[in-house]
Amino acid sequence: MRVLFVNRFFHPDHSATSQMLTDLANDLSCAGMDIAVITGRQLIDDPRPMLPSYERMNGIEVYRVWSTRFGRQSLAGRGLDYLSFYFGAAWRLARLCASGDVVVAKTDPPLICVVAALVARRRGAYLVNWLHDLFPEIAQYIGVPLVRGPIARVLRRMRDRSLRVARCNVAIGSRMYAKVCTLGIAPERVLTIHNWGDGNKVRPKAREGHALRAAWNLEDRFVVSYSGNMGYAHEFGTMLDAAERLRERTDITFLFIGGGVQRATIEEQAVRRRLGNVRFEHYQPREKLCESLTAADAHLVTLQPKLEGLMVPSKFYAIAAAGRPVLFIGARDGEIARLVDEAQCGWWFEVGAGEALAERIEALSADPLLGQRRGAAARRLLEERFERRLATDAWRRALESVAAGG
């Protein structure tokens, strides 16, 4: 059985969809599947590199197609990057795809599933949609210009048609599963496979003797971290409000690691509010993910409440692997809030509850054992439900069922 994945980013890119795809492709290849990846030639935070157009990595054939390289600084440039990737990916997929193959389309760029559906149908292949988010709804809610009214309706119809013709649509959460089913997709064609954390590569690590804490001069601080993409889907006002309430606490540091379209705004807000307790670091190499995540005593995770069911913050699973408690800001009945409550591995805060968040952080800094207990619960949750090998097994079974005509 041959499986062809289509996504704009792949190793060595560090974006969430890239990392998940890299993990799964490697695991399936090791399990004996014939795996190919059709991807782009640039990195998510740097459009300048031109990665090799073809290489073989751990038995995986990687085909990188040309696209424009405007990056994420403007919507027009990003749109041209998307459009050129559609054409390049369609051409490459048409040349590689054969009858009986399984094509797995992810959601970067948006609506790549429409392109994949057209090619798969003509070539006699089976389509699987791996839904990391739902477009155009997510674009409408965050206010992307033009994605509204008649244009949004046309895009939804195109997307829904590709979901209906797919042999399987994989949602990454229970709320997303329910949302996809409301689109008129038969429940038997929708499957939930959560994202995961790698419990072998990311493990709990003590504060004492922690190399990265020492390098960043955080050894005597209680560190609250936000790690990853600072995008429009995430809410940062509550975090900054909490930091402002705690700015006299020189023993507490808010650490932002990563990048994204909102990072500059967060930095400007921190300067305007004179928040000396907030600091910023760039993305860390994936091989240092364990060090980066365990440098914190607690982790912030956030999602705009209106986006529940449209995406799931994947950083939650790596935080759980690191054995750190989660401070989630978002909808009370959201995917992460439910998990945090069920596993007792952290706390939930509504958007705007900066005072409550600040009080919880102070309580954690005063009682290290409380954070350790919640962090241990997070690690147990990972091992029981969201370990990488469990997700790989679920994906392997799903793909074999699709190839068998199930």
mmCIF file of C-alpha atoms in Angstrom:
data_model
loop_
_atom_site.group_PDB
_atom_site.id
_atom_site.type_symbol
_atom_site.label_atom_id
_atom_site.label_comp_id
_atom_site.label_asym_id
_atom_site.label_seq_id
_atom_site.Cartn_x
_atom_site.Cartn_y
_atom_site.Cartn_z
ATOM 1 C CA MET A 1 0.000 0.000 0.000
ATOM 2 C CA ARG A 2 1.294 3.422 -0.960
ATOM 3 C CA VAL A 3 0.344 6.515 1.057
ATOM 4 C CA LEU A 4 0.940 10.016 -0.308
ATOM 5 C CA PHE A 5 0.724 12.910 2.162
ATOM 6 C CA VAL A 6 0.174 16.478 0.958
ATOM 7 C CA ASN A 7 1.074 19.394 3.229
ATOM 8 C CA ARG A 8 2.921 22.659 2.653
ATOM 9 C CA PHE A 9 5.494 21.962 5.385
ATOM 10 C CA PHE A 10 7.555 18.932 6.380
ATOM 11 C CA HIS A 11 10.863 18.266 8.146
ATOM 12 C CA PRO A 12 12.989 20.276 8.895
ATOM 13 C CA ASP A 13 10.199 22.825 9.395
ATOM 14 C CA HIS A 14 9.058 23.174 13.037
ATOM 15 C CA SER A 15 5.374 24.116 12.555
ATOM 16 C CA ALA A 16 2.805 21.920 14.304
ATOM 17 C CA THR A 17 1.434 20.318 11.129
ATOM 18 C CA SER A 18 4.964 19.635 9.925
ATOM 19 C CA GLN A 19 6.011 17.969 13.160
ATOM 20 C CA MET A 20 2.898 15.790 13.308
ATOM 21 C CA LEU A 21 3.315 14.750 9.676
ATOM 22 C CA THR A 22 7.019 14.034 10.135
ATOM 23 C CA ASP A 23 6.313 11.809 13.152
ATOM 24 C CA LEU A 24 3.546 9.878 11.443
ATOM 25 C CA ALA A 25 5.348 9.447 8.115
ATOM 26 C CA ASN A 26 8.430 8.115 9.894
ATOM 27 C CA ASP A 27 6.422 5.710 12.038
ATOM 28 C CA LEU A 28 4.386 4.357 9.124
ATOM 29 C CA SER A 29 7.513 3.948 7.022
ATOM 30 C CA CYS A 30 9.152 1.994 9.837
ATOM 31 C CA ALA A 31 6.017 -0.172 9.967
ATOM 32 C CA GLY A 32 6.612 -1.145 6.329
ATOM 33 C CA MET A 33 4.321 1.231 4.457
ATOM 34 C CA ASP A 34 5.416 2.913 1.226
ATOM 35 C CA ILE A 35 5.295 6.614 2.119
ATOM 36 C CA ALA A 36 5.709 9.727 -0.039
ATOM 37 C CA VAL A 37 5.287 13.357 0.993
ATOM 38 C CA ILE A 38 4.439 16.235 -1.332
ATOM 39 C CA THR A 39 5.418 19.465 0.372
ATOM 40 C CA GLY A 40 6.920 22.923 -0.154
ATOM 41 C CA ARG A 41 10.524 24.137 -0.366
ATOM 42 C CA GLN A 42 10.418 26.803 2.356
ATOM 43 C CA LEU A 43 10.069 27.083 6.133
ATOM 44 C CA ILE A 44 7.039 28.537 7.900
ATOM 45 C CA ASP A 45 8.952 31.367 9.580
ATOM 46 C CA ASP A 46 11.481 31.958 6.791
ATOM 47 C CA PRO A 47 10.382 31.828 3.132
ATOM 48 C CA ARG A 48 13.920 32.358 1.813
ATOM 49 C CA PRO A 49 15.365 28.809 2.005
ATOM 50 C CA MET A 50 14.941 26.609 -1.043
ATOM 51 C CA LEU A 51 15.037 23.079 0.299
ATOM 52 C CA PRO A 52 15.943 20.225 -2.074
ATOM 53 C CA SER A 53 13.262 19.396 -4.638
ATOM 54 C CA TYR A 54 13.668 15.688 -3.883
ATOM 55 C CA GLU A 55 15.266 13.614 -1.178
ATOM 56 C CA ARG A 56 14.800 10.284 0.515
ATOM 57 C CA MET A 57 14.586 10.470 4.305
ATOM 58 C CA ASN A 58 14.400 7.288 6.398
ATOM 59 C CA GLY A 59 12.752 5.475 3.519
ATOM 60 C CA ILE A 60 10.284 8.324 2.824
ATOM 61 C CA GLU A 61 10.250 9.938 -0.612
ATOM 62 C CA VAL A 62 9.978 13.711 -0.171
ATOM 63 C CA TYR A 63 8.936 15.794 -3.187
ATOM 64 C CA ARG A 64 9.167 19.545 -2.626
ATOM 65 C CA VAL A 65 7.313 21.654 -5.173
ATOM 66 C CA TRP A 66 8.088 25.234 -6.131
ATOM 67 C CA SER A 67 5.880 28.079 -4.918
ATOM 68 C CA THR A 68 6.186 31.818 -4.493
ATOM 69 C CA ARG A 69 7.993 32.887 -1.306
ATOM 70 C CA PHE A 70 6.247 35.951 0.054
ATOM 71 C CA GLY A 71 5.835 34.452 3.533
ATOM 72 C CA ARG A 72 3.286 35.407 6.158
ATOM 73 C CA GLN A 73 3.808 39.163 6.342
ATOM 74 C CA SER A 74 0.852 40.059 4.099
ATOM 75 C CA LEU A 75 -2.418 38.361 3.211
ATOM 76 C CA ALA A 76 -1.892 39.013 -0.502
ATOM 77 C CA GLY A 77 1.549 37.419 -0.431
ATOM 78 C CA ARG A 78 0.303 34.479 1.564
ATOM 79 C CA GLY A 79 -2.543 34.007 -0.911
ATOM 80 C CA LEU A 80 -0.078 33.853 -3.806
ATOM 81 C CA ASP A 81 2.043 31.339 -1.884
ATOM 82 C CA TYR A 82 -1.070 29.196 -1.440
ATOM 83 C CA LEU A 83 -2.148 29.475 -5.067
ATOM 84 C CA SER A 84 1.240 28.560 -6.496
ATOM 85 C CA PHE A 85 1.503 25.615 -4.103
ATOM 86 C CA TYR A 86 -1.917 24.337 -5.261
ATOM 87 C CA PHE A 87 -0.685 24.153 -8.841
ATOM 88 C CA GLY A 88 2.663 22.610 -7.953
ATOM 89 C CA ALA A 89 1.157 20.037 -5.590
ATOM 90 C CA ALA A 90 -1.596 19.101 -8.075
ATOM 91 C CA TRP A 91 0.948 18.554 -10.852
ATOM 92 C CA ARG A 92 3.231 16.440 -8.658
ATOM 93 C CA LEU A 93 0.353 14.443 -7.155
ATOM 94 C CA ALA A 94 -1.050 13.682 -10.618
ATOM 95 C CA ARG A 95 2.347 12.319 -11.682
ATOM 96 C CA LEU A 96 2.815 10.167 -8.568
ATOM 97 C CA CYS A 97 -0.688 8.994 -7.772
ATOM 98 C CA ALA A 98 -1.909 5.617 -9.045
ATOM 99 C CA SER A 99 -5.031 3.518 -8.700
ATOM 100 C CA GLY A 100 -5.369 2.078 -5.200
ATOM 101 C CA ASP A 101 -3.047 4.607 -3.541
ATOM 102 C CA VAL A 102 -4.192 6.479 -0.457
ATOM 103 C CA VAL A 103 -3.858 10.277 -0.603
ATOM 104 C CA VAL A 104 -3.856 12.051 2.783
ATOM 105 C CA ALA A 105 -4.517 15.787 2.444
ATOM 106 C CA LYS A 106 -3.813 18.004 5.419
ATOM 107 C CA THR A 107 -5.089 21.575 5.822
ATOM 108 C CA ASP A 108 -2.050 23.696 4.970
ATOM 109 C CA PRO A 109 -2.671 25.425 2.693
ATOM 110 C CA PRO A 110 -6.428 25.733 3.234
ATOM 111 C CA LEU A 111 -8.553 23.787 0.770
ATOM 112 C CA ILE A 112 -5.699 21.603 -0.460
ATOM 113 C CA CYS A 113 -8.275 18.843 0.072
ATOM 114 C CA VAL A 114 -10.189 20.203 -2.947
ATOM 115 C CA VAL A 115 -7.130 19.786 -5.170
ATOM 116 C CA ALA A 116 -6.371 16.351 -3.712
ATOM 117 C CA ALA A 117 -9.966 15.195 -4.239
ATOM 118 C CA LEU A 118 -9.868 16.097 -7.934
ATOM 119 C CA VAL A 119 -6.594 14.288 -8.555
ATOM 120 C CA ALA A 120 -7.475 11.249 -6.448
ATOM 121 C CA ARG A 121 -10.765 10.781 -8.280
ATOM 122 C CA ARG A 122 -9.148 10.952 -11.714
ATOM 123 C CA ARG A 123 -6.362 8.576 -10.738
ATOM 124 C CA GLY A 124 -8.538 6.038 -8.929
ATOM 125 C CA ALA A 125 -6.965 6.696 -5.527
ATOM 126 C CA TYR A 126 -8.621 6.909 -2.120
ATOM 127 C CA LEU A 127 -8.792 10.265 -0.342
ATOM 128 C CA VAL A 128 -8.323 10.832 3.391
ATOM 129 C CA ASN A 129 -8.653 14.350 4.811
ATOM 130 C CA TRP A 130 -6.582 15.045 7.937
ATOM 131 C CA LEU A 131 -8.372 18.052 9.417
ATOM 132 C CA HIS A 132 -6.188 20.235 11.616
ATOM 133 C CA ASP A 133 -8.604 23.115 11.191
ATOM 134 C CA LEU A 134 -11.782 23.933 9.293
ATOM 135 C CA PHE A 135 -11.547 26.586 6.582
ATOM 136 C CA PRO A 136 -13.237 28.947 5.670
ATOM 137 C CA GLU A 137 -14.983 29.131 9.059
ATOM 138 C CA ILE A 138 -11.766 29.826 10.936
ATOM 139 C CA ALA A 139 -10.873 32.632 8.507
ATOM 140 C CA GLN A 140 -14.309 34.188 8.922
ATOM 141 C CA TYR A 141 -14.111 34.169 12.719
ATOM 142 C CA ILE A 142 -10.686 35.805 12.851
ATOM 143 C CA GLY A 143 -11.752 38.422 10.331
ATOM 144 C CA VAL A 144 -9.757 37.588 7.201
ATOM 145 C CA PRO A 145 -10.796 40.106 4.508
ATOM 146 C CA LEU A 146 -12.819 38.799 1.542
ATOM 147 C CA VAL A 147 -13.575 35.451 3.220
ATOM 148 C CA ARG A 148 -17.193 36.307 3.892
ATOM 149 C CA GLY A 149 -20.590 36.370 2.231
ATOM 150 C CA PRO A 150 -20.842 34.712 -1.200
ATOM 151 C CA ILE A 151 -17.121 33.925 -1.355
ATOM 152 C CA ALA A 152 -17.257 32.062 1.956
ATOM 153 C CA ARG A 153 -20.327 30.114 0.824
ATOM 154 C CA VAL A 154 -18.591 29.022 -2.376
ATOM 155 C CA LEU A 155 -15.474 27.962 -0.455
ATOM 156 C CA ARG A 156 -17.594 25.977 2.022
ATOM 157 C CA ARG A 157 -19.361 24.151 -0.787
ATOM 158 C CA MET A 158 -16.027 23.238 -2.365
ATOM 159 C CA ARG A 159 -14.659 22.061 0.974
ATOM 160 C CA ASP A 160 -17.781 20.074 1.866
ATOM 161 C CA ARG A 161 -17.741 18.326 -1.499
ATOM 162 C CA SER A 162 -14.182 17.142 -0.858
ATOM 163 C CA LEU A 163 -15.221 15.887 2.593
ATOM 164 C CA ARG A 164 -18.146 13.953 1.143
ATOM 165 C CA VAL A 165 -16.090 12.191 -1.526
ATOM 166 C CA ALA A 166 -13.287 11.288 0.899
ATOM 167 C CA ARG A 167 -13.173 7.706 2.105
ATOM 168 C CA CYS A 168 -12.310 9.010 5.571
ATOM 169 C CA ASN A 169 -12.101 12.400 7.313
ATOM 170 C CA VAL A 170 -9.868 12.471 10.403
ATOM 171 C CA ALA A 171 -10.794 15.065 13.027
ATOM 172 C CA ILE A 172 -8.284 15.836 15.787
ATOM 173 C CA GLY A 173 -10.827 16.290 18.572
ATOM 174 C CA SER A 174 -14.329 15.351 19.694
ATOM 175 C CA ARG A 175 -15.654 18.881 19.181
ATOM 176 C CA MET A 176 -14.272 18.896 15.629
ATOM 177 C CA TYR A 177 -15.799 15.467 14.986
ATOM 178 C CA ALA A 178 -19.211 16.810 15.977
ATOM 179 C CA LYS A 179 -18.731 19.893 13.817
ATOM 180 C CA VAL A 180 -17.808 17.859 10.734
ATOM 181 C CA CYS A 181 -20.872 15.663 11.194
ATOM 182 C CA THR A 182 -23.099 18.769 11.198
ATOM 183 C CA LEU A 183 -21.791 19.564 7.704
ATOM 184 C CA GLY A 184 -23.745 16.633 6.317
ATOM 185 C CA ILE A 185 -20.838 14.197 6.265
ATOM 186 C CA ALA A 186 -21.841 10.629 7.089
ATOM 187 C CA PRO A 187 -20.600 9.758 10.615
ATOM 188 C CA GLU A 188 -19.080 6.521 9.332
ATOM 189 C CA ARG A 189 -16.778 8.651 7.165
ATOM 190 C CA VAL A 190 -15.531 10.697 10.118
ATOM 191 C CA LEU A 191 -12.950 9.421 12.583
ATOM 192 C CA THR A 192 -11.335 11.049 15.616
ATOM 193 C CA ILE A 193 -7.585 10.613 16.032
ATOM 194 C CA HIS A 194 -6.094 13.124 18.427
ATOM 195 C CA ASN A 195 -2.696 14.678 17.965
ATOM 196 C CA TRP A 196 -0.048 13.338 20.283
ATOM 197 C CA GLY A 197 3.072 13.870 22.319
ATOM 198 C CA ASP A 198 6.243 11.803 22.117
ATOM 199 C CA GLY A 199 6.756 10.533 25.635
ATOM 200 C CA ASN A 200 10.137 9.043 24.762
ATOM 201 C CA LYS A 201 11.643 12.280 23.459
ATOM 202 C CA VAL A 202 9.923 14.647 25.893
ATOM 203 C CA ARG A 203 10.058 13.619 29.538
ATOM 204 C CA PRO A 204 9.592 15.408 32.859
ATOM 205 C CA LYS A 205 12.792 17.018 34.076
ATOM 206 C CA ALA A 206 13.615 18.578 37.424
ATOM 207 C CA ARG A 207 14.289 22.291 37.828
ATOM 208 C CA GLU A 208 17.530 21.659 39.658
ATOM 209 C CA GLY A 209 20.495 21.564 37.298
ATOM 210 C CA HIS A 210 18.330 22.432 34.295
ATOM 211 C CA ALA A 211 20.723 23.622 31.579
ATOM 212 C CA LEU A 212 18.321 25.903 29.687
ATOM 213 C CA ARG A 213 16.990 27.545 32.854
ATOM 214 C CA ALA A 214 20.575 28.295 33.782
ATOM 215 C CA ALA A 215 21.420 29.611 30.306
ATOM 216 C CA TRP A 216 18.398 31.936 30.411
ATOM 217 C CA ASN A 217 19.100 32.981 34.014
ATOM 218 C CA LEU A 218 15.810 31.563 35.281
ATOM 219 C CA GLU A 219 17.109 29.279 38.008
ATOM 220 C CA ASP A 220 15.517 31.221 40.869
ATOM 221 C CA ARG A 221 12.273 32.097 39.035
ATOM 222 C CA PHE A 222 8.840 30.555 38.838
ATOM 223 C CA VAL A 223 8.411 30.370 35.060
ATOM 224 C CA VAL A 224 5.066 30.505 33.275
ATOM 225 C CA SER A 225 5.585 29.803 29.588
ATOM 226 C CA TYR A 226 3.704 30.171 26.332
ATOM 227 C CA SER A 227 5.434 28.066 23.687
ATOM 228 C CA GLY A 228 4.663 27.973 19.978
ATOM 229 C CA ASN A 229 2.739 29.980 17.404
ATOM 230 C CA MET A 230 1.385 33.366 18.485
ATOM 231 C CA GLY A 231 -1.370 33.511 15.896
ATOM 232 C CA TYR A 232 -4.756 35.176 15.550
ATOM 233 C CA ALA A 233 -6.504 32.062 16.878
ATOM 234 C CA HIS A 234 -4.957 32.614 20.310
ATOM 235 C CA GLU A 235 -5.842 35.163 23.003
ATOM 236 C CA PHE A 236 -3.045 36.977 24.834
ATOM 237 C CA GLY A 237 -4.759 39.824 26.664
ATOM 238 C CA THR A 238 -5.551 37.629 29.666
ATOM 239 C CA MET A 239 -1.908 36.565 29.973
ATOM 240 C CA LEU A 240 -0.681 40.152 29.792
ATOM 241 C CA ASP A 241 -3.258 41.251 32.359
ATOM 242 C CA ALA A 242 -1.983 38.568 34.736
ATOM 243 C CA ALA A 243 1.617 39.617 34.084
ATOM 244 C CA GLU A 244 0.699 43.238 34.842
ATOM 245 C CA ARG A 245 -0.870 42.230 38.155
ATOM 246 C CA LEU A 246 2.303 40.313 39.038
ATOM 247 C CA ARG A 247 4.921 42.739 37.738
ATOM 248 C CA GLU A 248 6.163 43.487 41.266
ATOM 249 C CA ARG A 249 6.847 39.780 41.802
ATOM 250 C CA THR A 250 10.444 39.630 40.624
ATOM 251 C CA ASP A 251 10.488 35.883 41.296
ATOM 252 C CA ILE A 252 7.841 35.162 38.619
ATOM 253 C CA THR A 253 8.626 35.325 34.887
ATOM 254 C CA PHE A 254 6.299 35.051 31.892
ATOM 255 C CA LEU A 255 8.273 33.433 29.071
ATOM 256 C CA PHE A 256 7.067 33.562 25.443
ATOM 257 C CA ILE A 257 8.882 31.147 23.126
ATOM 258 C CA GLY A 258 8.152 31.129 19.402
ATOM 259 C CA GLY A 259 6.828 33.488 16.770
ATOM 260 C CA GLY A 260 3.792 34.346 14.700
ATOM 261 C CA VAL A 261 1.755 37.297 13.531
ATOM 262 C CA GLN A 262 0.891 38.462 17.054
ATOM 263 C CA ARG A 263 4.374 38.328 18.564
ATOM 264 C CA ALA A 264 5.254 41.927 17.665
ATOM 265 C CA THR A 265 1.988 43.151 19.178
ATOM 266 C CA ILE A 266 2.606 41.221 22.395
ATOM 267 C CA GLU A 267 6.106 42.667 22.606
ATOM 268 C CA GLU A 268 4.738 46.186 22.092
ATOM 269 C CA GLN A 269 2.116 45.629 24.793
ATOM 270 C CA ALA A 270 4.751 44.361 27.226
ATOM 271 C CA VAL A 271 6.834 47.504 26.647
ATOM 272 C CA ARG A 272 3.825 49.827 26.889
ATOM 273 C CA ARG A 273 2.724 48.261 30.168
ATOM 274 C CA ARG A 274 6.306 48.242 31.462
ATOM 275 C CA LEU A 275 6.241 44.501 32.108
ATOM 276 C CA GLY A 276 9.775 43.660 33.169
ATOM 277 C CA ASN A 277 8.558 40.190 34.142
ATOM 278 C CA VAL A 278 7.882 39.236 30.486
ATOM 279 C CA ARG A 279 10.622 37.971 28.184
ATOM 280 C CA PHE A 280 10.764 36.506 24.693
ATOM 281 C CA GLU A 281 12.827 33.774 23.076
ATOM 282 C CA HIS A 282 12.841 32.435 19.525
ATOM 283 C CA TYR A 283 11.675 28.981 18.472
ATOM 284 C CA GLN A 284 13.968 26.304 19.817
ATOM 285 C CA PRO A 285 15.226 23.419 17.622
ATOM 286 C CA ARG A 286 13.030 20.367 17.907
ATOM 287 C CA GLU A 287 15.866 18.353 19.396
ATOM 288 C CA LYS A 288 15.782 20.826 22.307
ATOM 289 C CA LEU A 289 12.001 20.604 22.777
ATOM 290 C CA CYS A 290 12.328 18.647 26.017
ATOM 291 C CA GLU A 291 14.685 21.276 27.466
ATOM 292 C CA SER A 292 12.450 24.110 26.292
ATOM 293 C CA LEU A 293 9.215 22.689 27.680
ATOM 294 C CA THR A 294 10.632 21.575 31.002
ATOM 295 C CA ALA A 295 12.261 24.980 31.554
ATOM 296 C CA ALA A 296 8.798 26.172 32.639
ATOM 297 C CA ASP A 297 6.963 25.399 35.870
ATOM 298 C CA ALA A 298 3.559 25.797 34.197
ATOM 299 C CA HIS A 299 2.364 26.311 30.633
ATOM 300 C CA LEU A 300 -0.228 28.616 29.131
ATOM 301 C CA VAL A 301 -2.508 27.316 26.371
ATOM 302 C CA THR A 302 -5.178 29.454 24.755
ATOM 303 C CA LEU A 303 -7.805 29.338 22.030
ATOM 304 C CA GLN A 304 -10.404 31.927 21.094
ATOM 305 C CA PRO A 305 -13.731 30.426 22.317
ATOM 306 C CA LYS A 306 -15.440 30.961 18.950
ATOM 307 C CA LEU A 307 -12.868 28.658 17.339
ATOM 308 C CA GLU A 308 -13.738 25.592 19.425
ATOM 309 C CA GLY A 309 -14.528 22.713 17.094
ATOM 310 C CA LEU A 310 -12.501 24.334 14.311
ATOM 311 C CA MET A 311 -9.024 23.578 15.686
ATOM 312 C CA VAL A 312 -7.239 22.116 18.731
ATOM 313 C CA PRO A 313 -4.006 23.563 20.221
ATOM 314 C CA SER A 314 -1.505 20.766 19.592
ATOM 315 C CA LYS A 315 0.973 22.176 22.136
ATOM 316 C CA PHE A 316 -1.166 20.632 24.898
ATOM 317 C CA TYR A 317 0.139 17.132 24.166
ATOM 318 C CA ALA A 318 3.826 18.059 24.315
ATOM 319 C CA ILE A 319 3.213 19.945 27.570
ATOM 320 C CA ALA A 320 1.592 16.807 28.983
ATOM 321 C CA ALA A 321 4.614 14.780 27.899
ATOM 322 C CA ALA A 322 6.846 17.225 29.793
ATOM 323 C CA GLY A 323 4.797 16.660 32.939
ATOM 324 C CA ARG A 324 3.868 20.293 33.481
ATOM 325 C CA PRO A 325 0.467 21.678 34.571
ATOM 326 C CA VAL A 326 -1.683 23.472 31.990
ATOM 327 C CA LEU A 327 -3.261 26.904 32.432
ATOM 328 C CA PHE A 328 -5.909 26.970 29.697
ATOM 329 C CA ILE A 329 -7.628 30.183 28.618
ATOM 330 C CA GLY A 330 -10.704 29.674 26.471
ATOM 331 C CA ALA A 331 -14.150 28.097 26.372
ATOM 332 C CA ARG A 332 -15.273 26.203 29.472
ATOM 333 C CA ASP A 333 -16.701 23.360 27.379
ATOM 334 C CA GLY A 334 -13.790 23.336 24.911
ATOM 335 C CA GLU A 335 -11.636 20.353 23.982
ATOM 336 C CA ILE A 336 -8.642 21.269 26.162
ATOM 337 C CA ALA A 337 -10.772 22.533 29.060
ATOM 338 C CA ARG A 338 -12.549 19.172 29.176
ATOM 339 C CA LEU A 339 -9.298 17.234 29.173
ATOM 340 C CA VAL A 340 -7.795 19.452 31.875
ATOM 341 C CA ASP A 341 -10.874 18.982 34.029
ATOM 342 C CA GLU A 342 -11.190 15.216 33.498
ATOM 343 C CA ALA A 343 -7.508 14.514 34.194
ATOM 344 C CA GLN A 344 -7.083 17.223 36.849
ATOM 345 C CA CYS A 345 -3.882 18.255 35.092
ATOM 346 C CA GLY A 346 -4.319 22.003 35.258
ATOM 347 C CA TRP A 347 -6.873 24.791 35.432
ATOM 348 C CA TRP A 348 -9.309 26.584 33.138
ATOM 349 C CA PHE A 349 -9.766 30.379 32.915
ATOM 350 C CA GLU A 350 -12.242 32.361 30.883
ATOM 351 C CA VAL A 351 -10.988 35.043 28.533
ATOM 352 C CA GLY A 352 -10.460 38.235 30.513
ATOM 353 C CA ALA A 353 -9.888 36.478 33.844
ATOM 354 C CA GLY A 354 -6.436 37.995 34.356
ATOM 355 C CA GLU A 355 -6.951 38.383 38.101
ATOM 356 C CA ALA A 356 -7.907 34.724 38.577
ATOM 357 C CA LEU A 357 -4.958 33.630 36.437
ATOM 358 C CA ALA A 358 -2.569 35.784 38.460
ATOM 359 C CA GLU A 359 -3.919 34.350 41.720
ATOM 360 C CA ARG A 360 -3.442 30.782 40.473
ATOM 361 C CA ILE A 361 0.126 31.513 39.382
ATOM 362 C CA GLU A 362 0.906 32.970 42.795
ATOM 363 C CA ALA A 363 -0.574 29.889 44.477
ATOM 364 C CA LEU A 364 1.531 27.600 42.313
ATOM 365 C CA SER A 365 4.696 29.535 43.038
ATOM 366 C CA ALA A 366 3.971 29.211 46.768
ATOM 367 C CA ASP A 367 3.143 25.479 46.601
ATOM 368 C CA PRO A 368 5.481 23.621 44.198
ATOM 369 C CA LEU A 369 3.953 20.255 45.133
ATOM 370 C CA LEU A 370 0.579 21.333 43.750
ATOM 371 C CA GLY A 371 2.073 21.988 40.336
ATOM 372 C CA GLN A 372 4.026 18.750 40.476
ATOM 373 C CA ARG A 373 0.867 16.750 41.202
ATOM 374 C CA ARG A 374 -1.021 18.341 38.317
ATOM 375 C CA GLY A 375 1.996 17.871 36.050
ATOM 376 C CA ALA A 376 2.203 14.186 36.970
ATOM 377 C CA ALA A 377 -1.499 13.862 36.099
ATOM 378 C CA ALA A 378 -0.780 15.419 32.697
ATOM 379 C CA ARG A 379 1.947 12.883 32.052
ATOM 380 C CA ARG A 380 -0.385 9.998 33.021
ATOM 381 C CA LEU A 381 -3.007 11.336 30.614
ATOM 382 C CA LEU A 382 -0.455 11.357 27.808
ATOM 383 C CA GLU A 383 0.679 7.803 28.491
ATOM 384 C CA GLU A 384 -2.873 6.477 28.705
ATOM 385 C CA ARG A 385 -4.466 8.283 25.751
ATOM 386 C CA PHE A 386 -2.166 10.496 23.686
ATOM 387 C CA GLU A 387 1.179 8.752 23.364
ATOM 388 C CA ARG A 388 2.659 8.833 19.870
ATOM 389 C CA ARG A 389 2.571 5.061 19.373
ATOM 390 C CA LEU A 390 -1.179 4.994 20.134
ATOM 391 C CA ALA A 391 -1.877 7.583 17.451
ATOM 392 C CA THR A 392 0.353 5.773 14.967
ATOM 393 C CA ASP A 393 -1.533 2.525 15.558
ATOM 394 C CA ALA A 394 -4.858 4.282 15.046
ATOM 395 C CA TRP A 395 -3.617 5.848 11.806
ATOM 396 C CA ARG A 396 -2.217 2.556 10.546
ATOM 397 C CA ARG A 397 -5.556 0.798 11.122
ATOM 398 C CA ALA A 398 -7.485 3.631 9.457
ATOM 399 C CA LEU A 399 -5.267 3.668 6.362
ATOM 400 C CA GLU A 400 -5.348 -0.112 5.991
ATOM 401 C CA SER A 401 -9.133 -0.034 6.233
ATOM 402 C CA VAL A 402 -9.330 2.663 3.548
ATOM 403 C CA ALA A 403 -6.980 0.767 1.217
ATOM 404 C CA ALA A 404 -9.036 -2.386 1.721
ATOM 405 C CA GLY A 405 -12.157 -0.516 0.655
ATOM 406 C CA GLY A 406 -13.588 -0.288 4.183
#
